[in-house]
GROMACS .gro file of N, CA, C and O in nm:
model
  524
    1UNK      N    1 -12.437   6.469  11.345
    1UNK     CA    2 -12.363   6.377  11.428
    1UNK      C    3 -12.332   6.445  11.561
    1UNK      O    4 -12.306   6.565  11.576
    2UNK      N    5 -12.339   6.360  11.646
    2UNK     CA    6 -12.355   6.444  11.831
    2UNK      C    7 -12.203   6.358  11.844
    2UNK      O    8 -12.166   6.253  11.791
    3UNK      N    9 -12.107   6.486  11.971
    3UNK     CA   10 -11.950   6.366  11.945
    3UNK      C   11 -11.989   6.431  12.105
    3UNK      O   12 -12.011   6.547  12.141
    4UNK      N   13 -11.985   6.303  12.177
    4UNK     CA   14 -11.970   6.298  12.382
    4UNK      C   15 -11.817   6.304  12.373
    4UNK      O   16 -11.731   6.272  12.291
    5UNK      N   17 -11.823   6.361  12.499
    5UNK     CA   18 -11.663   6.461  12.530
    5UNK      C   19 -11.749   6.490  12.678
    5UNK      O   20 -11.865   6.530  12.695
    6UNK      N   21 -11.610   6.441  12.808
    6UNK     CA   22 -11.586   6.402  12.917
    6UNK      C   23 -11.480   6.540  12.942
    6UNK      O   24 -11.359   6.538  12.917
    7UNK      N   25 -11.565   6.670  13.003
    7UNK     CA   26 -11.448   6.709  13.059
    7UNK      C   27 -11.361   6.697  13.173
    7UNK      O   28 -11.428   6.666  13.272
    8UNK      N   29 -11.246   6.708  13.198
    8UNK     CA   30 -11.117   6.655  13.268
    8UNK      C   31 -11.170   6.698  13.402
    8UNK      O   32 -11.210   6.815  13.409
    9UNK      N   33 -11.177   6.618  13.516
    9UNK     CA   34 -11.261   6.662  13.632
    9UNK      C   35 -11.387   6.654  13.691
    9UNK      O   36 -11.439   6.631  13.800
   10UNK      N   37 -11.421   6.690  13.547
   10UNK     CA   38 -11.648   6.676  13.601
   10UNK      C   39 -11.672   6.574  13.655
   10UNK      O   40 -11.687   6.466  13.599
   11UNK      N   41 -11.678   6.596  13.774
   11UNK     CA   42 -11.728   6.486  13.848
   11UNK      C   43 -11.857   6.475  13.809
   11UNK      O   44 -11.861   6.388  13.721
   12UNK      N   45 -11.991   6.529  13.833
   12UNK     CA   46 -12.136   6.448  13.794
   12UNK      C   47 -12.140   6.548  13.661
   12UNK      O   48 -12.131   6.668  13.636
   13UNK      N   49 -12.161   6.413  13.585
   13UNK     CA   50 -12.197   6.424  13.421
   13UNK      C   51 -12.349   6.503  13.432
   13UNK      O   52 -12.436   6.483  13.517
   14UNK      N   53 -12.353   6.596  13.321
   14UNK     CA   54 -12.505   6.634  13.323
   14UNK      C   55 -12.570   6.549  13.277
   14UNK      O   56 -12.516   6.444  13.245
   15UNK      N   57 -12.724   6.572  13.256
   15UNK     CA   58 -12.816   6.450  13.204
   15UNK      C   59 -12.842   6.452  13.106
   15UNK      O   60 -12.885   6.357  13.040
   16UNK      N   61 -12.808   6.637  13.049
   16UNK     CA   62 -12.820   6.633  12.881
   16UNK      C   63 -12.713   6.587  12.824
   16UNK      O   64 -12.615   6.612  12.894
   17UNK      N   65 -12.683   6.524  12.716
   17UNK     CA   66 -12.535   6.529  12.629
   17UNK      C   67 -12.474   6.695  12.628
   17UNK      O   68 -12.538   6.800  12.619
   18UNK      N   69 -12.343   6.678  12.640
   18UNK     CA   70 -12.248   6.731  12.638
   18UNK      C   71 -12.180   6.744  12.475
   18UNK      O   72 -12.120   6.652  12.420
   19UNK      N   73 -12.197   6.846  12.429
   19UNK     CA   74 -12.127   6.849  12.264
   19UNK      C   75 -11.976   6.912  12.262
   19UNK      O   76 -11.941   6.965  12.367
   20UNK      N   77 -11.928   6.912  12.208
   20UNK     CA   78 -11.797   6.932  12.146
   20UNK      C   79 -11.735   6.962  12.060
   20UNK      O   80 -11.721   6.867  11.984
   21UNK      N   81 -11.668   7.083  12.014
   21UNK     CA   82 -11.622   7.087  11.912
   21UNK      C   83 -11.484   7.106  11.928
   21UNK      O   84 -11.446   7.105  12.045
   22UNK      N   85 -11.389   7.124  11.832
   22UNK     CA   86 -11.281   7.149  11.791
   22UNK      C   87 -11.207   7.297  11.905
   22UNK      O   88 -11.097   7.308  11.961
   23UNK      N   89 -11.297   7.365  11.902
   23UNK     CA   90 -11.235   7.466  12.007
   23UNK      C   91 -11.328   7.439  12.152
   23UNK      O   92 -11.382   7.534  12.209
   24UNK      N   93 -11.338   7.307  12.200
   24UNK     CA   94 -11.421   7.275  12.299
   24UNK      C   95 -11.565   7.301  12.300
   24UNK      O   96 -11.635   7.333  12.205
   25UNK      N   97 -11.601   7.280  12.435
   25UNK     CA   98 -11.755   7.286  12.477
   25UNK      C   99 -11.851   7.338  12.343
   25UNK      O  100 -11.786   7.439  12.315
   26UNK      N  101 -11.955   7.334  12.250
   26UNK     CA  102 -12.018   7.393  12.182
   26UNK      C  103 -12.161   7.358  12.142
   26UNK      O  104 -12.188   7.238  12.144
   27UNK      N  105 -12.237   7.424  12.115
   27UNK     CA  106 -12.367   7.439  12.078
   27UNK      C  107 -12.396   7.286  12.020
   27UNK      O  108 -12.308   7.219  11.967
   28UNK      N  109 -12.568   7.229  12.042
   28UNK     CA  110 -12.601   7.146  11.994
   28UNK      C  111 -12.640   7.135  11.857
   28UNK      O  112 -12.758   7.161  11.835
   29UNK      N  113 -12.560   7.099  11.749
   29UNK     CA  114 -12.575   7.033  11.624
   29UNK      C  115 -12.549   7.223  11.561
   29UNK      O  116 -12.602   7.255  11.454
   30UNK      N  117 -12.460   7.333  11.646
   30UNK     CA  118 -12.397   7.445  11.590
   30UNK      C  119 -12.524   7.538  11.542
   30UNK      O  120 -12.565   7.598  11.443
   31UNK      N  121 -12.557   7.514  11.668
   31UNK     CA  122 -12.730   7.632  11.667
   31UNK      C  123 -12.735   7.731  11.732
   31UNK      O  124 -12.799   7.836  11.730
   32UNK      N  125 -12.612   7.657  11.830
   32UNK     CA  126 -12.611   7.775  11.985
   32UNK      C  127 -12.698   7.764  12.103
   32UNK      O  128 -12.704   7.852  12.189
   33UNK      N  129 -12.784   7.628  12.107
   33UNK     CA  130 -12.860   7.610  12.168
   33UNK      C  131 -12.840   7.562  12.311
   33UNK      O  132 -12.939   7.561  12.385
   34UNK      N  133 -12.726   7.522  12.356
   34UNK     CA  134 -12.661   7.422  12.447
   34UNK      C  135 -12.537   7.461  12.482
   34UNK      O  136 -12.464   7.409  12.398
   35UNK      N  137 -12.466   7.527  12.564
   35UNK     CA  138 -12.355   7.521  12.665
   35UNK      C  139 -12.349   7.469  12.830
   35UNK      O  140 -12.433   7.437  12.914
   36UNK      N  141 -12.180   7.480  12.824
   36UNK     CA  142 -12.176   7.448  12.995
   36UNK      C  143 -12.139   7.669  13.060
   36UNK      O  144 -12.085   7.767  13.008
   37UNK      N  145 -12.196   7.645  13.166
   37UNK     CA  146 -12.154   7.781  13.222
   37UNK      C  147 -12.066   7.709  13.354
   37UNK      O  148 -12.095   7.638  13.450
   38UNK      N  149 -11.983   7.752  13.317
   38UNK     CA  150 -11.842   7.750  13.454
   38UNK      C  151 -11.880   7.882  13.594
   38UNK      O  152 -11.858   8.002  13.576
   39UNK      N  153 -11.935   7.831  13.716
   39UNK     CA  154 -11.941   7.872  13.778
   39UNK      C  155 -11.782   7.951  13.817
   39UNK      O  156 -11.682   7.932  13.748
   40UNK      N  157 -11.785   8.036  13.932
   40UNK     CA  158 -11.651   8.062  13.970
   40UNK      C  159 -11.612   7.961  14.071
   40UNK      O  160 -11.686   7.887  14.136
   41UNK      N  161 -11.461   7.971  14.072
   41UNK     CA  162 -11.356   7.882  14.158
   41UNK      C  163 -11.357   7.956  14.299
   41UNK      O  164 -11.320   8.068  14.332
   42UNK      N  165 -11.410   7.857  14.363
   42UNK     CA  166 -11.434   7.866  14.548
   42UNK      C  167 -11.329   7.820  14.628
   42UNK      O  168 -11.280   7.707  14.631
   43UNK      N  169 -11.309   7.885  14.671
   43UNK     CA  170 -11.214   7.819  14.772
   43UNK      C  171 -11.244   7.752  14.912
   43UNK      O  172 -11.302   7.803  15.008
   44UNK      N  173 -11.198   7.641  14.904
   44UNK     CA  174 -11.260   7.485  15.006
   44UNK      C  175 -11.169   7.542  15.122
   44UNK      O  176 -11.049   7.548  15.097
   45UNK      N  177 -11.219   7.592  15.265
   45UNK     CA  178 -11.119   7.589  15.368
   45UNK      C  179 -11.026   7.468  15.410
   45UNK      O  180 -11.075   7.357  15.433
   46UNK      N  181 -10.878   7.496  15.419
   46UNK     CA  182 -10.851   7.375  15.547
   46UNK      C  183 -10.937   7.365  15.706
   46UNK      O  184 -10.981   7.465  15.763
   47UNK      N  185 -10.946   7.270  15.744
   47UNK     CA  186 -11.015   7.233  15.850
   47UNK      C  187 -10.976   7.302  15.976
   47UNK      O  188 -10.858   7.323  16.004
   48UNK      N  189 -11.080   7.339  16.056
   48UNK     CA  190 -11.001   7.461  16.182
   48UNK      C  191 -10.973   7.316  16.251
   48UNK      O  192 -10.915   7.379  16.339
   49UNK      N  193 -10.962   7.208  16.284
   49UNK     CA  194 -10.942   7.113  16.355
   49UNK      C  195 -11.086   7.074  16.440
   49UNK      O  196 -11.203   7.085  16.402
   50UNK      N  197 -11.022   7.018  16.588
   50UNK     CA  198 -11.116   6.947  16.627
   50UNK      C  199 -11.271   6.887  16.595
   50UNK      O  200 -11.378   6.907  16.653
   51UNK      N  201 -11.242   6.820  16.499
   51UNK     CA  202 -11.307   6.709  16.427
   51UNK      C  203 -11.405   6.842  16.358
   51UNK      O  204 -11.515   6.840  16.412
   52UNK      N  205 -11.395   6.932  16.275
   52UNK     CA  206 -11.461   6.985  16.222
   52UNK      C  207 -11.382   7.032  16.097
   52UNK      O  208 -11.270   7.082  16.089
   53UNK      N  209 -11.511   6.989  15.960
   53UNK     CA  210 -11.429   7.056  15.828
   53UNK      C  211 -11.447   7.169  15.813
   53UNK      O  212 -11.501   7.238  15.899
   54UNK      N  213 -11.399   7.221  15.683
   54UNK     CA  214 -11.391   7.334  15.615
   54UNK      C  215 -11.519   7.298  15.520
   54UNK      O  216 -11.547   7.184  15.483
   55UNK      N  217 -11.596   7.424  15.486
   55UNK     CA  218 -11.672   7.372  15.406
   55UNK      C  219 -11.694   7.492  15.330
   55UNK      O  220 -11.683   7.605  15.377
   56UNK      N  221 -11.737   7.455  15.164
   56UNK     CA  222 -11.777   7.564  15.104
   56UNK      C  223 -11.912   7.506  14.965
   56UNK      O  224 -11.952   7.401  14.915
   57UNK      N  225 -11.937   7.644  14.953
   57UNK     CA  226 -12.058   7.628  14.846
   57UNK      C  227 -12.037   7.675  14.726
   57UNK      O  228 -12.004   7.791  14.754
   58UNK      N  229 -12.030   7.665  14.590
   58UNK     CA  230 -12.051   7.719  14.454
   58UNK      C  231 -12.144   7.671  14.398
   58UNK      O  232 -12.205   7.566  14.415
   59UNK      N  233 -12.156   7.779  14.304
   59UNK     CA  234 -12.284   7.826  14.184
   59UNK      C  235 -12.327   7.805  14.074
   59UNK      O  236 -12.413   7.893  14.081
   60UNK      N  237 -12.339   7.770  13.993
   60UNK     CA  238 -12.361   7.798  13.784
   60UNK      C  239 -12.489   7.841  13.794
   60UNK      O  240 -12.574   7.771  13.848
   61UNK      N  241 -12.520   7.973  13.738
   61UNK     CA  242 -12.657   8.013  13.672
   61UNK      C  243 -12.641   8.022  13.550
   61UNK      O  244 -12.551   8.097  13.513
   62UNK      N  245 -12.708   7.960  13.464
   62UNK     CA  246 -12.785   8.008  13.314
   62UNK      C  247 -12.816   8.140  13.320
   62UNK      O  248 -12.845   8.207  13.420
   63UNK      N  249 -12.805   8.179  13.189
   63UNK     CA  250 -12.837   8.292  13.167
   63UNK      C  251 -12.967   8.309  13.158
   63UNK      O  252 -13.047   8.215  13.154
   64UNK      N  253 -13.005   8.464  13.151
   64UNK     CA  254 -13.166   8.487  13.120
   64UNK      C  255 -13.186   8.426  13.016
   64UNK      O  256 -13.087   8.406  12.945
   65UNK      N  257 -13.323   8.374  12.969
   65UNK     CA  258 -13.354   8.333  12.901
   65UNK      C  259 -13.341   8.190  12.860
   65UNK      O  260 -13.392   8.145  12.757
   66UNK      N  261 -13.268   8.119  12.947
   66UNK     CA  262 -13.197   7.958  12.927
   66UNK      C  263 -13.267   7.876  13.057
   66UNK      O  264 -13.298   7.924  13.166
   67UNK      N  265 -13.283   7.743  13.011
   67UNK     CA  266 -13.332   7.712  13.108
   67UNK      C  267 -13.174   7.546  13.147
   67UNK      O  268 -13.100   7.485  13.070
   68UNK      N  269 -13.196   7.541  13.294
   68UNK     CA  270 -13.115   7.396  13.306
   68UNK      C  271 -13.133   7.292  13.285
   68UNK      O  272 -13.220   7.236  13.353
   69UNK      N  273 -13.062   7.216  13.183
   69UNK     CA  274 -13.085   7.078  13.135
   69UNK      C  275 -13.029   6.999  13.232
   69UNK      O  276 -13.090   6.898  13.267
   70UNK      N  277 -12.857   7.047  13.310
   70UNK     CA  278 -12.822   6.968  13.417
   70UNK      C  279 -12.685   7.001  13.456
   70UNK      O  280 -12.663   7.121  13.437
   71UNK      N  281 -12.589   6.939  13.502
   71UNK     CA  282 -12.480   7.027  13.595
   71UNK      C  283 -12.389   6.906  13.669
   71UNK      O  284 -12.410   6.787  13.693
   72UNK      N  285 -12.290   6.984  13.691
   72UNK     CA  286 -12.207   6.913  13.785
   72UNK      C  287 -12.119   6.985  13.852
   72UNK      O  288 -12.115   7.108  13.847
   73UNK      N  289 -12.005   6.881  13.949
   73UNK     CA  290 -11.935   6.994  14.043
   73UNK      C  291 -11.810   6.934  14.057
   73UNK      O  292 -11.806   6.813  14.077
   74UNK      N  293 -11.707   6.998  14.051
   74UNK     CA  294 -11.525   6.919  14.086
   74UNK      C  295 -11.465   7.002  14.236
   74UNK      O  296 -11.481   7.119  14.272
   75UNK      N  297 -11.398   6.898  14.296
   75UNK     CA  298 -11.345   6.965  14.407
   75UNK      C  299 -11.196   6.883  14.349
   75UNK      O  300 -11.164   6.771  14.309
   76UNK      N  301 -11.136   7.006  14.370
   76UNK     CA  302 -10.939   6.945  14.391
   76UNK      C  303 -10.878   6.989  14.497
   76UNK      O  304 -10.865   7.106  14.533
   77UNK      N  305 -10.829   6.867  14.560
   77UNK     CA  306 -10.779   6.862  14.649
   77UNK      C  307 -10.579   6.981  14.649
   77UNK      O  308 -10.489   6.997  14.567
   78UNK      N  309 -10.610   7.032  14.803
   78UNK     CA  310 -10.513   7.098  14.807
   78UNK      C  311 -10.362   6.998  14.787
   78UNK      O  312 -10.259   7.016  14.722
   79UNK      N  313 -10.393   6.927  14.847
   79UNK     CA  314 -10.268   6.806  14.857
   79UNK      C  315 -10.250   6.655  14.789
   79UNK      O  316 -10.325   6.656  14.692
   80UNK      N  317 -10.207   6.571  14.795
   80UNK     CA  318 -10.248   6.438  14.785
   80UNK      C  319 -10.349   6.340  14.849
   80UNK      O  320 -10.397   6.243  14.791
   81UNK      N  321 -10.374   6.378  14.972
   81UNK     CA  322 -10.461   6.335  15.046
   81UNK      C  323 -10.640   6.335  15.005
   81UNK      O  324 -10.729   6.360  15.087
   82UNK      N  325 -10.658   6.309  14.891
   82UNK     CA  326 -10.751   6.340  14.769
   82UNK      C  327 -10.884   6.303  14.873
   82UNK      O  328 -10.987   6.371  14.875
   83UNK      N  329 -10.860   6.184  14.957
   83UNK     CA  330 -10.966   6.161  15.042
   83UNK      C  331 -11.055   6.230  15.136
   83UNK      O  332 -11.171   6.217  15.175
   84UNK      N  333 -10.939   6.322  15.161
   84UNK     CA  334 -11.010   6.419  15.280
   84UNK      C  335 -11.081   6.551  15.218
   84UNK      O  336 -11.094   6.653  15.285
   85UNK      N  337 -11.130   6.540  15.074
   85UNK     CA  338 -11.172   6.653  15.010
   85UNK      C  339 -11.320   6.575  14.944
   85UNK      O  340 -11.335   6.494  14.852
   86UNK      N  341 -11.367   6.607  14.989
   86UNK     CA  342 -11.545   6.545  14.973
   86UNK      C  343 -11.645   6.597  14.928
   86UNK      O  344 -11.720   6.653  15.008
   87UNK      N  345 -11.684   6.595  14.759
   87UNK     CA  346 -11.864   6.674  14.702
   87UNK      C  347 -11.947   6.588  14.803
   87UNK      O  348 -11.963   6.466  14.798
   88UNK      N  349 -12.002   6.690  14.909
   88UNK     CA  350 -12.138   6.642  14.938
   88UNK      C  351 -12.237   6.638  14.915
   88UNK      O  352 -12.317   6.555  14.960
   89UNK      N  353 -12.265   6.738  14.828
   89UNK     CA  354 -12.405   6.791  14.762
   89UNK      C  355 -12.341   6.839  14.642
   89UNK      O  356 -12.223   6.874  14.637
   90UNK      N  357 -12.446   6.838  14.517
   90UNK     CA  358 -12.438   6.837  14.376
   90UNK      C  359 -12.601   6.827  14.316
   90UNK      O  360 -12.674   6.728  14.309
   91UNK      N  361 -12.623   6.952  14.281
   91UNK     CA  362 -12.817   6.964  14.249
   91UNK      C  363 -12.867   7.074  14.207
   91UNK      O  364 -12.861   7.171  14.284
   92UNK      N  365 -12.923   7.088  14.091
   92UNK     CA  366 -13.010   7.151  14.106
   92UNK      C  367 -13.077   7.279  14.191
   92UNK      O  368 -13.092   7.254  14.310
   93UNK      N  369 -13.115   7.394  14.155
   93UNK     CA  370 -13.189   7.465  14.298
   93UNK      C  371 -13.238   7.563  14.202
   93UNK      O  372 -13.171   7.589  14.102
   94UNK      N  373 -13.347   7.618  14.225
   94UNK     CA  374 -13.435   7.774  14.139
   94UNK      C  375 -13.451   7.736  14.038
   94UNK      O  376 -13.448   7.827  13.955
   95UNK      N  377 -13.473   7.622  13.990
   95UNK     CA  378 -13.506   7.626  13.830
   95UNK      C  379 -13.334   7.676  13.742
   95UNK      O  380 -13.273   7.580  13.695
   96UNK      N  381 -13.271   7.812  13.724
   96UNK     CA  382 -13.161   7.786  13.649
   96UNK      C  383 -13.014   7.802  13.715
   96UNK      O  384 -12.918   7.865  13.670
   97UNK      N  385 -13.025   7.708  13.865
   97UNK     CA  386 -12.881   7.707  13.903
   97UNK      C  387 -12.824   7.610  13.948
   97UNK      O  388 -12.846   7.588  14.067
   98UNK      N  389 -12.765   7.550  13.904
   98UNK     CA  390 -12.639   7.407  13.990
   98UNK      C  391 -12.585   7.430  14.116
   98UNK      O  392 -12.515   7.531  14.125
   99UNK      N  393 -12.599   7.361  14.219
   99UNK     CA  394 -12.608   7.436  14.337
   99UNK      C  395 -12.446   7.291  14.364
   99UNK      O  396 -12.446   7.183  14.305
  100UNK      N  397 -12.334   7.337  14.463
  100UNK     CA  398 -12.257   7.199  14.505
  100UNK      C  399 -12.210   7.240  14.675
  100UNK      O  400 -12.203   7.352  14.724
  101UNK      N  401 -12.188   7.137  14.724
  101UNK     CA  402 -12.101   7.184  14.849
  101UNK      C  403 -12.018   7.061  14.909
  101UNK      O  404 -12.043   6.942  14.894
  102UNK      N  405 -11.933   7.108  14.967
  102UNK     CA  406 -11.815   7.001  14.930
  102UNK      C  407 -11.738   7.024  15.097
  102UNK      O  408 -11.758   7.136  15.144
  103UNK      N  409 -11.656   6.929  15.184
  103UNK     CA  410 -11.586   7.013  15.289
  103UNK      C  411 -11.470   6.919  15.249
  103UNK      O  412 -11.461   6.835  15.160
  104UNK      N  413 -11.380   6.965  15.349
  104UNK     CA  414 -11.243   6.964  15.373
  104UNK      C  415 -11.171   6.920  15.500
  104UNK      O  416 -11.175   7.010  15.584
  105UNK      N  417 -11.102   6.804  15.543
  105UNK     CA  418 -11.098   6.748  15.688
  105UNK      C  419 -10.974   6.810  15.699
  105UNK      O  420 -10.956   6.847  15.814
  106UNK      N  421 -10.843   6.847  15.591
  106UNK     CA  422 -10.717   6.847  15.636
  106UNK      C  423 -10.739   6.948  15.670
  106UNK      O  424 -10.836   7.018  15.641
  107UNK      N  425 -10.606   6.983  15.772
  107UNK     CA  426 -10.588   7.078  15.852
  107UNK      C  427 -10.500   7.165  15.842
  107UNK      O  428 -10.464   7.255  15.918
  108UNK      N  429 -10.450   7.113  15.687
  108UNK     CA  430 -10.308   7.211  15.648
  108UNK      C  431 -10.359   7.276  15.529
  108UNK      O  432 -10.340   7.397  15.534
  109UNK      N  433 -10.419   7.236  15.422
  109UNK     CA  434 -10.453   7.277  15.307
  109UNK      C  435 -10.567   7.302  15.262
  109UNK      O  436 -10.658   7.218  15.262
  110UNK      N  437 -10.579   7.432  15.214
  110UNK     CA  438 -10.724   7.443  15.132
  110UNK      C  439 -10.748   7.383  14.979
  110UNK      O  440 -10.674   7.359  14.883
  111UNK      N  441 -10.860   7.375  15.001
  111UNK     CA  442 -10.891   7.338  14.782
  111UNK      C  443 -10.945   7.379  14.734
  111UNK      O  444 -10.946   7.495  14.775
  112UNK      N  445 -11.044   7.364  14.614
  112UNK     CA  446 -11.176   7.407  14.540
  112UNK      C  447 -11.270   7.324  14.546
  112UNK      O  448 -11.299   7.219  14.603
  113UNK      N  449 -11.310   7.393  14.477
  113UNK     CA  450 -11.508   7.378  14.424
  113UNK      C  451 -11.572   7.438  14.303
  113UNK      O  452 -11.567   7.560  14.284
  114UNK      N  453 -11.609   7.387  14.253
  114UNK     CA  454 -11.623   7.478  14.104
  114UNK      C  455 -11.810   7.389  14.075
  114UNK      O  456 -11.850   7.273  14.084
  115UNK      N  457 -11.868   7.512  14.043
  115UNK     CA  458 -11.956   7.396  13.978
  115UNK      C  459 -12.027   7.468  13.847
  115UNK      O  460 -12.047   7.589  13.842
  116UNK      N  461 -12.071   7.347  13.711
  116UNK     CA  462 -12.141   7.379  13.579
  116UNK      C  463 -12.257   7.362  13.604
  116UNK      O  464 -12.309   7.299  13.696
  117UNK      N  465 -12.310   7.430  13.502
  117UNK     CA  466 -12.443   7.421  13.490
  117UNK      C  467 -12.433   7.405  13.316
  117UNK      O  468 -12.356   7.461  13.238
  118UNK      N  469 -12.530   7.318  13.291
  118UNK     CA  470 -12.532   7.288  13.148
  118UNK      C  471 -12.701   7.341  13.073
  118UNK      O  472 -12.803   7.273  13.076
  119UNK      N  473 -12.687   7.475  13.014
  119UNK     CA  474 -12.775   7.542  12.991
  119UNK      C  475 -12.803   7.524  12.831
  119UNK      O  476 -12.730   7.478  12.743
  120UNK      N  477 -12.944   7.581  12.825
  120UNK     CA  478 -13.034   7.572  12.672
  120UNK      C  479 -13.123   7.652  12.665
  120UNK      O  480 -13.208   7.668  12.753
  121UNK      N  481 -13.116   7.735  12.519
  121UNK     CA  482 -13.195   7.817  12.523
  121UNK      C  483 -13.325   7.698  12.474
  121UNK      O  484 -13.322   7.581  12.436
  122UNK      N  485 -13.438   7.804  12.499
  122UNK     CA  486 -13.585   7.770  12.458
  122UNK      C  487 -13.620   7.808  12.321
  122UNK      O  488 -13.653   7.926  12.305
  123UNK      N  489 -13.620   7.722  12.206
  123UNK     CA  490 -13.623   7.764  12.075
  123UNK      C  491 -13.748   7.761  12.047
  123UNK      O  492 -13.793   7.864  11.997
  124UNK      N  493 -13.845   7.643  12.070
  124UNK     CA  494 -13.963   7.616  12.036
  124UNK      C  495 -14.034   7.514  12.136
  124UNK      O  496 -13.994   7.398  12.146
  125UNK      N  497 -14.149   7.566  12.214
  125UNK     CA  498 -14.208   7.503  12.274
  125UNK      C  499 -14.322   7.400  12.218
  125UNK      O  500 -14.423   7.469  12.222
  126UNK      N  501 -14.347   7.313  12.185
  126UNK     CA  502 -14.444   7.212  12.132
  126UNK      C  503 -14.498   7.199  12.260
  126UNK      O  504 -14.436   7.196  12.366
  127UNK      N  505 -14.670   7.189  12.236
  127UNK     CA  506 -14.765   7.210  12.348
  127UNK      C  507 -14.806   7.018  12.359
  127UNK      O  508 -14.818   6.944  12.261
  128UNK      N  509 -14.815   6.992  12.447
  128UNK     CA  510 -14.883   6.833  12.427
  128UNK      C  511 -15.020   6.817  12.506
  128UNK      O  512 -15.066   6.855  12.614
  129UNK      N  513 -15.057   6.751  12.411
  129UNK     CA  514 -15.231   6.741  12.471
  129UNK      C  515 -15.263   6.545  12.455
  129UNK      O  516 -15.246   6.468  12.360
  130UNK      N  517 -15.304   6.527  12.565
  130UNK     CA  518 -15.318   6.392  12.656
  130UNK      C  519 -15.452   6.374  12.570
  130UNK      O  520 -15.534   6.461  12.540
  131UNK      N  521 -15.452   6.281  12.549
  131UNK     CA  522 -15.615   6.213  12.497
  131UNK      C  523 -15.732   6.233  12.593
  131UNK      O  524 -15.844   6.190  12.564
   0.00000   0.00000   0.00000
C-alpha cells in the first residue's frame, strides 16, 4: 500500500509519489529505494531598492549512485507581504540536481529558499527492445 503525504510548504510536488511513514518521508514500499534530499536553507536578500530584487539560488543533489525522479522548491517570506517573495525557477539541471531561484521586492526583509530533490536508487535496470 503507497500512503501520498503533502509536505507543509512544497511548493512543486515531485512527479514521483512521495511515501510516508510514521517517522516521515520514507523509502518506497520500505526498500530504501526513494527519498526526498533537503537542500540547504538560502537566504532570499531584501531588495537594495530602486526597482531591483534580491535574488537567490538553491540546490538538492542525490547522492552518488541515485538518480532524480523529481523535486521542488519553498520560499518563505520574511514578512506578511507573502507577495513580494516569488519561485521563479524550479527544475531540474545535471541529471541529479533540483535547481530553484526565487527574488525578493521588499526592501526591509529577507527570506528563504530551500529546494528537494526526490531521489532513487537504481535497483534493476530492465533493457527494452522495440520490435
Amino acid at each position: 500500500m503507497v500512503k501520498r503525504v503533502l509536505k507543509c510548504g512544497l511548493v512543486a510536488a515531485a512527479a514521483a509519489a512521495m511515501l510516508v511513514g510514521s517517522g516521515g518521508f520514507a523509502a518506497a514500499d520500505s526498500t530504501g529505494t526513494m527519498h526526498i534530499v533537503e537542500g540547504q536553507l538560502v537566504t532570499l536578500p531584501a531588495s537594495p531598492g530602486g526597482g531591483y530584487a534580491g535574488t537567490a539560488a538553491a540546490s538538492a543533489k542525490c547522492p552518488a549512485g541515485e538518480v532524480l525522479t523529481g523535486g521542488g522548491a519553498e520560499v518563505k517570506a520574511g514578512n506578511s507581504f507573502v507577495q513580494r517573495y516569488n519561485l521563479a525557477a524550479s527544475r531540474p539541471i545535471g541529471g541529479e540536481t533540483w535547481w530553484a531561484y526565487a527574488t525578493n521586492s521588499d526592501t526591509s526583509n529577507p527570506g528563504t529558499i530551500q529546494a528537494f530533490a526526490v531521489c532513487a536508487k537504481v535497483t534493476n535496470l530492465d533493457v527494452v527492445h522495440t520490435p
